[in-house]
JSON list of C-alpha atoms in Angstrom, two decimals:
[
{"chain": "A", "resi": 1, "resn": "MET", "atom": "CA", "xyz": [-1.65, 7.67, -3.15]},
{"chain": "A", "resi": 2, "resn": "ASN", "atom": "CA", "xyz": [-3.43, 9.73, -0.52]},
{"chain": "A", "resi": 3, "resn": "ARG", "atom": "CA", "xyz": [-1.83, 10.53, 2.82]},
{"chain": "A", "resi": 4, "resn": "ARG", "atom": "CA", "xyz": [-4.18, 8.22, 4.82]},
{"chain": "A", "resi": 5, "resn": "ILE", "atom": "CA", "xyz": [-3.25, 5.17, 2.75]},
{"chain": "A", "resi": 6, "resn": "ALA", "atom": "CA", "xyz": [0.46, 6.05, 2.90]},
{"chain": "A", "resi": 7, "resn": "LEU", "atom": "CA", "xyz": [0.30, 6.32, 6.69]},
{"chain": "A", "resi": 8, "resn": "MET", "atom": "CA", "xyz": [-1.69, 3.08, 6.92]},
{"chain": "A", "resi": 9, "resn": "LEU", "atom": "CA", "xyz": [0.96, 1.27, 4.91]},
{"chain": "A", "resi": 10, "resn": "ALA", "atom": "CA", "xyz": [3.63, 2.58, 7.26]},
{"chain": "A", "resi": 11, "resn": "GLY", "atom": "CA", "xyz": [2.21, 0.58, 10.15]},
{"chain": "A", "resi": 12, "resn": "MET", "atom": "CA", "xyz": [0.83, -2.56, 8.57]},
{"chain": "A", "resi": 13, "resn": "VAL", "atom": "CA", "xyz": [2.16, -5.93, 7.62]},
{"chain": "A", "resi": 14, "resn": "ILE", "atom": "CA", "xyz": [2.40, -6.29, 3.87]},
{"chain": "A", "resi": 15, "resn": "VAL", "atom": "CA", "xyz": [1.46, -9.64, 2.38]},
{"chain": "A", "resi": 16, "resn": "ASN", "atom": "CA", "xyz": [3.94, -10.93, -0.14]},
{"chain": "A", "resi": 17, "resn": "MET", "atom": "CA", "xyz": [1.46, -12.51, -2.54]},
{"chain": "A", "resi": 18, "resn": "LEU", "atom": "CA", "xyz": [4.14, -14.25, -4.60]},
{"chain": "A", "resi": 19, "resn": "ALA", "atom": "CA", "xyz": [5.61, -16.11, -1.66]},
{"chain": "A", "resi": 20, "resn": "CYS", "atom": "CA", "xyz": [2.29, -16.15, 0.23]},
{"chain": "A", "resi": 21, "resn": "THR", "atom": "CA", "xyz": [4.01, -15.20, 3.46]},
{"chain": "A", "resi": 22, "resn": "VAL", "atom": "CA", "xyz": [3.61, -12.34, 5.86]},
{"chain": "A", "resi": 23, "resn": "GLN", "atom": "CA", "xyz": [6.70, -10.18, 5.99]},
{"chain": "A", "resi": 24, "resn": "PRO", "atom": "CA", "xyz": [7.26, -6.91, 7.85]},
{"chain": "A", "resi": 25, "resn": "VAL", "atom": "CA", "xyz": [8.19, -4.12, 5.48]},
{"chain": "A", "resi": 26, "resn": "ALA", "atom": "CA", "xyz": [10.10, -1.05, 6.60]},
{"chain": "A", "resi": 27, "resn": "VAL", "atom": "CA", "xyz": [7.99, 1.60, 4.88]},
{"chain": "A", "resi": 28, "resn": "SER", "atom": "CA", "xyz": [7.97, 4.43, 7.36]},
{"chain": "A", "resi": 29, "resn": "PRO", "atom": "CA", "xyz": [7.84, 8.18, 7.45]},
{"chain": "A", "resi": 30, "resn": "THR", "atom": "CA", "xyz": [10.50, 8.17, 10.21]},
{"chain": "A", "resi": 31, "resn": "PRO", "atom": "CA", "xyz": [13.47, 5.86, 10.78]},
{"chain": "A", "resi": 32, "resn": "THR", "atom": "CA", "xyz": [12.06, 4.71, 14.14]},
{"chain": "A", "resi": 33, "resn": "ALA", "atom": "CA", "xyz": [8.71, 3.36, 12.89]},
{"chain": "A", "resi": 34, "resn": "THR", "atom": "CA", "xyz": [8.27, -0.42, 12.64]},
{"chain": "A", "resi": 35, "resn": "ALA", "atom": "CA", "xyz": [5.76, -2.64, 10.90]},
{"chain": "A", "resi": 36, "resn": "THR", "atom": "CA", "xyz": [3.10, -4.07, 13.20]},
{"chain": "A", "resi": 37, "resn": "VAL", "atom": "CA", "xyz": [0.10, -6.33, 12.96]},
{"chain": "A", "resi": 38, "resn": "LEU", "atom": "CA", "xyz": [-3.19, -4.50, 13.31]},
{"chain": "A", "resi": 39, "resn": "PRO", "atom": "CA", "xyz": [-5.13, -5.45, 16.45]},
{"chain": "A", "resi": 40, "resn": "THR", "atom": "CA", "xyz": [-8.18, -7.59, 15.84]},
{"chain": "A", "resi": 41, "resn": "PRO", "atom": "CA", "xyz": [-11.34, -6.02, 17.22]},
{"chain": "A", "resi": 42, "resn": "THR", "atom": "CA", "xyz": [-13.55, -8.36, 19.20]},
{"chain": "A", "resi": 43, "resn": "ALA", "atom": "CA", "xyz": [-17.14, -8.09, 20.28]},
{"chain": "A", "resi": 44, "resn": "THR", "atom": "CA", "xyz": [-16.23, -8.38, 23.97]},
{"chain": "A", "resi": 45, "resn": "ALA", "atom": "CA", "xyz": [-12.82, -6.70, 24.06]},
{"chain": "A", "resi": 46, "resn": "SER", "atom": "CA", "xyz": [-14.02, -3.23, 25.02]},
{"chain": "A", "resi": 47, "resn": "PRO", "atom": "CA", "xyz": [-17.20, -1.48, 26.08]},
{"chain": "A", "resi": 48, "resn": "VAL", "atom": "CA", "xyz": [-16.25, 1.42, 23.77]},
{"chain": "A", "resi": 49, "resn": "PRO", "atom": "CA", "xyz": [-18.54, 1.33, 20.72]},
{"chain": "A", "resi": 50, "resn": "VAL", "atom": "CA", "xyz": [-16.99, 0.78, 17.32]},
{"chain": "A", "resi": 51, "resn": "SER", "atom": "CA", "xyz": [-17.39, 3.97, 15.35]},
{"chain": "A", "resi": 52, "resn": "THR", "atom": "CA", "xyz": [-15.42, 4.15, 12.10]},
{"chain": "A", "resi": 53, "resn": "ASP", "atom": "CA", "xyz": [-16.50, 2.45, 8.91]},
{"chain": "A", "resi": 54, "resn": "GLU", "atom": "CA", "xyz": [-13.22, 0.55, 8.81]},
{"chain": "A", "resi": 55, "resn": "GLN", "atom": "CA", "xyz": [-13.78, -0.81, 12.33]},
{"chain": "A", "resi": 56, "resn": "LEU", "atom": "CA", "xyz": [-17.38, -1.70, 11.50]},
{"chain": "A", "resi": 57, "resn": "ALA", "atom": "CA", "xyz": [-16.22, -3.54, 8.36]},
{"chain": "A", "resi": 58, "resn": "GLN", "atom": "CA", "xyz": [-13.63, -5.48, 10.37]},
{"chain": "A", "resi": 59, "resn": "GLN", "atom": "CA", "xyz": [-16.21, -6.32, 13.03]},
{"chain": "A", "resi": 60, "resn": "ALA", "atom": "CA", "xyz": [-18.66, -7.58, 10.38]},
{"chain": "A", "resi": 61, "resn": "LEU", "atom": "CA", "xyz": [-15.99, -9.88, 8.92]},
{"chain": "A", "resi": 62, "resn": "ILE", "atom": "CA", "xyz": [-15.06, -11.26, 12.34]},
{"chain": "A", "resi": 63, "resn": "GLU", "atom": "CA", "xyz": [-18.71, -11.76, 13.29]},
{"chain": "A", "resi": 64, "resn": "PHE", "atom": "CA", "xyz": [-19.51, -13.48, 9.96]},
{"chain": "A", "resi": 65, "resn": "PHE", "atom": "CA", "xyz": [-16.75, -16.04, 10.52]},
{"chain": "A", "resi": 66, "resn": "ASP", "atom": "CA", "xyz": [-17.71, -16.47, 14.19]},
{"chain": "A", "resi": 67, "resn": "ARG", "atom": "CA", "xyz": [-21.34, -17.18, 13.26]},
{"chain": "A", "resi": 68, "resn": "LEU", "atom": "CA", "xyz": [-20.30, -19.73, 10.63]},
{"chain": "A", "resi": 69, "resn": "HIS", "atom": "CA", "xyz": [-17.88, -21.36, 13.07]},
{"chain": "A", "resi": 70, "resn": "ARG", "atom": "CA", "xyz": [-20.59, -21.59, 15.78]},
{"chain": "A", "resi": 71, "resn": "GLY", "atom": "CA", "xyz": [-23.08, -23.02, 13.31]},
{"chain": "A", "resi": 72, "resn": "ASP", "atom": "CA", "xyz": [-25.39, -20.01, 13.56]},
{"chain": "A", "resi": 73, "resn": "TYR", "atom": "CA", "xyz": [-26.12, -20.02, 9.83]},
{"chain": "A", "resi": 74, "resn": "ALA", "atom": "CA", "xyz": [-29.37, -18.05, 10.00]},
{"chain": "A", "resi": 75, "resn": "ALA", "atom": "CA", "xyz": [-27.51, -15.17, 11.67]},
{"chain": "A", "resi": 76, "resn": "ALA", "atom": "CA", "xyz": [-24.60, -15.50, 9.22]},
{"chain": "A", "resi": 77, "resn": "VAL", "atom": "CA", "xyz": [-27.02, -14.88, 6.33]},
{"chain": "A", "resi": 78, "resn": "GLU", "atom": "CA", "xyz": [-27.40, -11.29, 7.59]},
{"chain": "A", "resi": 79, "resn": "LEU", "atom": "CA", "xyz": [-23.67, -10.68, 7.10]},
{"chain": "A", "resi": 80, "resn": "PHE", "atom": "CA", "xyz": [-23.17, -12.43, 3.75]},
{"chain": "A", "resi": 81, "resn": "GLY", "atom": "CA", "xyz": [-23.30, -10.13, 0.74]},
{"chain": "A", "resi": 82, "resn": "GLY", "atom": "CA", "xyz": [-21.97, -12.54, -1.85]},
{"chain": "A", "resi": 83, "resn": "SER", "atom": "CA", "xyz": [-23.88, -14.58, -4.38]},
{"chain": "A", "resi": 84, "resn": "TYR", "atom": "CA", "xyz": [-25.60, -17.72, -3.18]},
{"chain": "A", "resi": 85, "resn": "GLU", "atom": "CA", "xyz": [-25.34, -19.06, -6.73]},
{"chain": "A", "resi": 86, "resn": "ILE", "atom": "CA", "xyz": [-21.67, -19.89, -6.09]},
{"chain": "A", "resi": 87, "resn": "ILE", "atom": "CA", "xyz": [-22.67, -22.26, -3.27]},
{"chain": "A", "resi": 88, "resn": "ALA", "atom": "CA", "xyz": [-25.79, -23.67, -4.92]},
{"chain": "A", "resi": 89, "resn": "TYR", "atom": "CA", "xyz": [-23.75, -26.85, -5.59]},
{"chain": "A", "resi": 90, "resn": "VAL", "atom": "CA", "xyz": [-24.62, -28.09, -2.09]},
{"chain": "A", "resi": 91, "resn": "PRO", "atom": "CA", "xyz": [-26.56, -31.32, -2.72]},
{"chain": "A", "resi": 92, "resn": "ASN", "atom": "CA", "xyz": [-30.15, -31.81, -1.54]},
{"chain": "A", "resi": 93, "resn": "VAL", "atom": "CA", "xyz": [-30.62, -28.19, -0.44]},
{"chain": "A", "resi": 94, "resn": "ASP", "atom": "CA", "xyz": [-33.26, -25.79, -1.69]},
{"chain": "A", "resi": 95, "resn": "PRO", "atom": "CA", "xyz": [-31.34, -22.93, -3.41]},
{"chain": "A", "resi": 96, "resn": "ALA", "atom": "CA", "xyz": [-33.64, -20.45, -1.64]},
{"chain": "A", "resi": 97, "resn": "ASP", "atom": "CA", "xyz": [-32.76, -21.83, 1.83]},
{"chain": "A", "resi": 98, "resn": "TYR", "atom": "CA", "xyz": [-29.78, -19.58, 2.52]},
{"chain": "A", "resi": 99, "resn": "PRO", "atom": "CA", "xyz": [-28.98, -20.86, 6.05]},
{"chain": "A", "resi": 100, "resn": "ALA", "atom": "CA", "xyz": [-28.95, -24.45, 4.73]},
{"chain": "A", "resi": 101, "resn": "LEU", "atom": "CA", "xyz": [-26.69, -23.41, 1.84]},
{"chain": "A", "resi": 102, "resn": "LEU", "atom": "CA", "xyz": [-24.23, -21.84, 4.30]},
{"chain": "A", "resi": 103, "resn": "GLN", "atom": "CA", "xyz": [-24.35, -24.94, 6.48]},
{"chain": "A", "resi": 104, "resn": "GLY", "atom": "CA", "xyz": [-23.68, -27.19, 3.49]},
{"chain": "A", "resi": 105, "resn": "MET", "atom": "CA", "xyz": [-20.87, -24.88, 2.38]},
{"chain": "A", "resi": 106, "resn": "CYS", "atom": "CA", "xyz": [-19.27, -25.18, 5.83]},
{"chain": "A", "resi": 107, "resn": "ASN", "atom": "CA", "xyz": [-19.25, -28.96, 5.42]},
{"chain": "A", "resi": 108, "resn": "ILE", "atom": "CA", "xyz": [-16.99, -28.43, 2.39]},
{"chain": "A", "resi": 109, "resn": "HIS", "atom": "CA", "xyz": [-15.12, -25.19, 3.19]},
{"chain": "A", "resi": 110, "resn": "ARG", "atom": "CA", "xyz": [-13.14, -24.36, 6.34]},
{"chain": "A", "resi": 111, "resn": "CYS", "atom": "CA", "xyz": [-15.43, -22.21, 8.50]},
{"chain": "A", "resi": 112, "resn": "LEU", "atom": "CA", "xyz": [-12.79, -21.12, 11.00]},
{"chain": "A", "resi": 113, "resn": "LYS", "atom": "CA", "xyz": [-12.61, -18.18, 13.39]},
{"chain": "A", "resi": 114, "resn": "VAL", "atom": "CA", "xyz": [-10.60, -15.08, 12.56]},
{"chain": "A", "resi": 115, "resn": "ARG", "atom": "CA", "xyz": [-7.33, -15.18, 14.48]},
{"chain": "A", "resi": 116, "resn": "GLN", "atom": "CA", "xyz": [-6.21, -11.66, 13.58]},
{"chain": "A", "resi": 117, "resn": "ILE", "atom": "CA", "xyz": [-6.57, -8.92, 11.04]},
{"chain": "A", "resi": 118, "resn": "VAL", "atom": "CA", "xyz": [-3.26, -8.32, 9.29]},
{"chain": "A", "resi": 119, "resn": "SER", "atom": "CA", "xyz": [-4.29, -5.65, 6.80]},
{"chain": "A", "resi": 120, "resn": "SER", "atom": "CA", "xyz": [-7.19, -3.34, 6.16]},
{"chain": "A", "resi": 121, "resn": "LEU", "atom": "CA", "xyz": [-7.56, -0.92, 3.31]},
{"chain": "A", "resi": 122, "resn": "GLN", "atom": "CA", "xyz": [-10.50, 1.19, 2.20]},
{"chain": "A", "resi": 123, "resn": "TRP", "atom": "CA", "xyz": [-10.90, 0.43, -1.48]},
{"chain": "A", "resi": 124, "resn": "ARG", "atom": "CA", "xyz": [-13.74, 2.83, -2.30]},
{"chain": "A", "resi": 125, "resn": "ASP", "atom": "CA", "xyz": [-16.21, 4.73, -0.16]},
{"chain": "A", "resi": 126, "resn": "ASP", "atom": "CA", "xyz": [-18.22, 1.56, 0.37]},
{"chain": "A", "resi": 127, "resn": "TYR", "atom": "CA", "xyz": [-15.65, -1.28, 0.15]},
{"chain": "A", "resi": 128, "resn": "PHE", "atom": "CA", "xyz": [-12.86, -2.46, 2.42]},
{"chain": "A", "resi": 129, "resn": "LEU", "atom": "CA", "xyz": [-10.23, -5.08, 1.57]},
{"chain": "A", "resi": 130, "resn": "ILE", "atom": "CA", "xyz": [-9.36, -6.90, 4.79]},
{"chain": "A", "resi": 131, "resn": "GLY", "atom": "CA", "xyz": [-6.63, -9.52, 5.14]},
{"chain": "A", "resi": 132, "resn": "VAL", "atom": "CA", "xyz": [-7.02, -12.05, 7.93]},
{"chain": "A", "resi": 133, "resn": "GLN", "atom": "CA", "xyz": [-5.37, -15.08, 9.42]},
{"chain": "A", "resi": 134, "resn": "LEU", "atom": "CA", "xyz": [-7.66, -17.84, 10.63]},
{"chain": "A", "resi": 135, "resn": "ASP", "atom": "CA", "xyz": [-7.41, -20.18, 13.63]},
{"chain": "A", "resi": 136, "resn": "ASP", "atom": "CA", "xyz": [-6.32, -23.69, 12.81]},
{"chain": "A", "resi": 137, "resn": "PRO", "atom": "CA", "xyz": [-8.36, -26.35, 14.68]},
{"chain": "A", "resi": 138, "resn": "GLU", "atom": "CA", "xyz": [-5.13, -27.37, 16.46]},
{"chain": "A", "resi": 139, "resn": "GLY", "atom": "CA", "xyz": [-4.64, -23.85, 17.82]},
{"chain": "A", "resi": 140, "resn": "GLY", "atom": "CA", "xyz": [-2.15, -22.35, 15.36]},
{"chain": "A", "resi": 141, "resn": "VAL", "atom": "CA", "xyz": [-2.52, -20.25, 12.24]},
{"chain": "A", "resi": 142, "resn": "PHE", "atom": "CA", "xyz": [-4.43, -21.99, 9.45]},
{"chain": "A", "resi": 143, "resn": "THR", "atom": "CA", "xyz": [-2.19, -22.47, 6.41]},
{"chain": "A", "resi": 144, "resn": "PHE", "atom": "CA", "xyz": [-3.39, -23.72, 3.04]},
{"chain": "A", "resi": 145, "resn": "GLY", "atom": "CA", "xyz": [-1.12, -25.41, 0.53]},
{"chain": "A", "resi": 146, "resn": "PRO", "atom": "CA", "xyz": [0.43, -26.93, -1.31]},
{"chain": "A", "resi": 147, "resn": "CYS", "atom": "CA", "xyz": [-2.56, -28.63, -2.80]},
{"chain": "A", "resi": 148, "resn": "CYS", "atom": "CA", "xyz": [-3.57, -31.33, -5.17]},
{"chain": "A", "resi": 149, "resn": "GLY", "atom": "CA", "xyz": [-0.14, -32.83, -5.85]},
{"chain": "A", "resi": 150, "resn": "ALA", "atom": "CA", "xyz": [1.54, -29.48, -6.55]},
{"chain": "A", "resi": 151, "resn": "SER", "atom": "CA", "xyz": [5.02, -28.70, -5.25]},
{"chain": "A", "resi": 152, "resn": "LEU", "atom": "CA", "xyz": [5.83, -25.88, -2.82]},
{"chain": "A", "resi": 153, "resn": "GLU", "atom": "CA", "xyz": [7.10, -23.84, -5.77]},
{"chain": "A", "resi": 154, "resn": "GLU", "atom": "CA", "xyz": [3.93, -24.40, -7.78]},
{"chain": "A", "resi": 155, "resn": "PHE", "atom": "CA", "xyz": [1.56, -23.80, -4.86]},
{"chain": "A", "resi": 156, "resn": "PRO", "atom": "CA", "xyz": [3.26, -22.01, -1.95]},
{"chain": "A", "resi": 157, "resn": "PRO", "atom": "CA", "xyz": [1.54, -22.20, 1.44]},
{"chain": "A", "resi": 158, "resn": "ARG", "atom": "CA", "xyz": [-0.85, -19.35, 2.18]},
{"chain": "A", "resi": 159, "resn": "SER", "atom": "CA", "xyz": [-1.90, -18.12, 5.62]},
{"chain": "A", "resi": 160, "resn": "VAL", "atom": "CA", "xyz": [-3.46, -14.73, 4.81]},
{"chain": "A", "resi": 161, "resn": "PHE", "atom": "CA", "xyz": [-6.89, -14.59, 3.19]},
{"chain": "A", "resi": 162, "resn": "GLU", "atom": "CA", "xyz": [-8.38, -11.36, 1.84]},
{"chain": "A", "resi": 163, "resn": "TYR", "atom": "CA", "xyz": [-12.06, -10.47, 1.85]},
{"chain": "A", "resi": 164, "resn": "LEU", "atom": "CA", "xyz": [-14.08, -7.59, 0.53]},
{"chain": "A", "resi": 165, "resn": "VAL", "atom": "CA", "xyz": [-16.51, -6.09, 2.99]},
{"chain": "A", "resi": 166, "resn": "MET", "atom": "CA", "xyz": [-19.15, -3.81, 1.54]},
{"chain": "A", "resi": 167, "resn": "LYS", "atom": "CA", "xyz": [-21.10, -1.03, 3.21]},
{"chain": "A", "resi": 168, "resn": "ARG", "atom": "CA", "xyz": [-24.71, -1.23, 2.05]},
{"chain": "A", "resi": 169, "resn": "ALA", "atom": "CA", "xyz": [-27.09, 1.68, 1.53]},
{"chain": "A", "resi": 170, "resn": "ASP", "atom": "CA", "xyz": [-28.70, 0.91, 4.93]},
{"chain": "A", "resi": 171, "resn": "GLN", "atom": "CA", "xyz": [-25.25, 1.51, 6.55]},
{"chain": "A", "resi": 172, "resn": "THR", "atom": "CA", "xyz": [-24.72, -2.17, 7.45]},
{"chain": "A", "resi": 173, "resn": "PHE", "atom": "CA", "xyz": [-21.70, -4.18, 6.35]},
{"chain": "A", "resi": 174, "resn": "VAL", "atom": "CA", "xyz": [-21.64, -7.52, 4.53]},
{"chain": "A", "resi": 175, "resn": "VAL", "atom": "CA", "xyz": [-18.85, -9.91, 3.56]},
{"chain": "A", "resi": 176, "resn": "ILE", "atom": "CA", "xyz": [-18.21, -10.73, -0.08]},
{"chain": "A", "resi": 177, "resn": "GLY", "atom": "CA", "xyz": [-16.47, -14.09, -0.31]},
{"chain": "A", "resi": 178, "resn": "LEU", "atom": "CA", "xyz": [-16.41, -17.51, 1.28]},
{"chain": "A", "resi": 179, "resn": "PRO", "atom": "CA", "xyz": [-14.13, -19.28, 3.74]},
{"chain": "A", "resi": 180, "resn": "PRO", "atom": "CA", "xyz": [-11.22, -21.21, 2.25]},
{"chain": "A", "resi": 181, "resn": "TYR", "atom": "CA", "xyz": [-12.02, -24.34, 0.28]},
{"chain": "A", "resi": 182, "resn": "VAL", "atom": "CA", "xyz": [-9.66, -27.21, 0.98]},
{"chain": "A", "resi": 183, "resn": "PRO", "atom": "CA", "xyz": [-10.09, -30.22, -1.32]}
]
C-alpha cells in the first residue's frame, strides 16, 4: 500500500460493508489522530478553484446528483459515463433520448442530493471510488433496507453508497453508476 493511501485511511471513515454501517476506525500513524468524515465540496462553498483530480471527481459526483435531483436531465447527461443500456427499460422512451432515459430512471430510482462524502480513494490514474451519504427527503440520511421481505440480518440497512468516477481523455470527469433503486 503506498504512503498516500495509508495516510488517507488514517483520516477517513471506513465503511463496514458486512454490517452496512459507518464506523470510525482508529488507524493512525500517531496515537492522537482520530477518524473524521471528509468534508463535502460544494459548488458555492468557496471561491477557491478546485484543483486536484480527486476534488474534481468529487465535484462531478456531487453535481451529477444535484442535476438529477433538480430535474436538469440534459445537463446530467454530460456527467454520466455509465451505460444507457442499463436504463433502457424505461417504458415509452426512445433509447437514444438520454435526458428522457435519465428522467424516467429518476421516476424509479432515488435521485437524491449528496449529503456528504465519507470516503474517497484513487483506484487507478483515471478512476476514483467515492462513498457518499444521500439526503433523505425528510432531512436525514437516506438509508436503504431491509428490502423485499428480508430480515435485518439478511438485508442490513445501508446508508453509504459507492460510485466510480472516471477521468476521461478530455480531462473531464463522469460518474459510473446510478442512484439507489428502491422497489
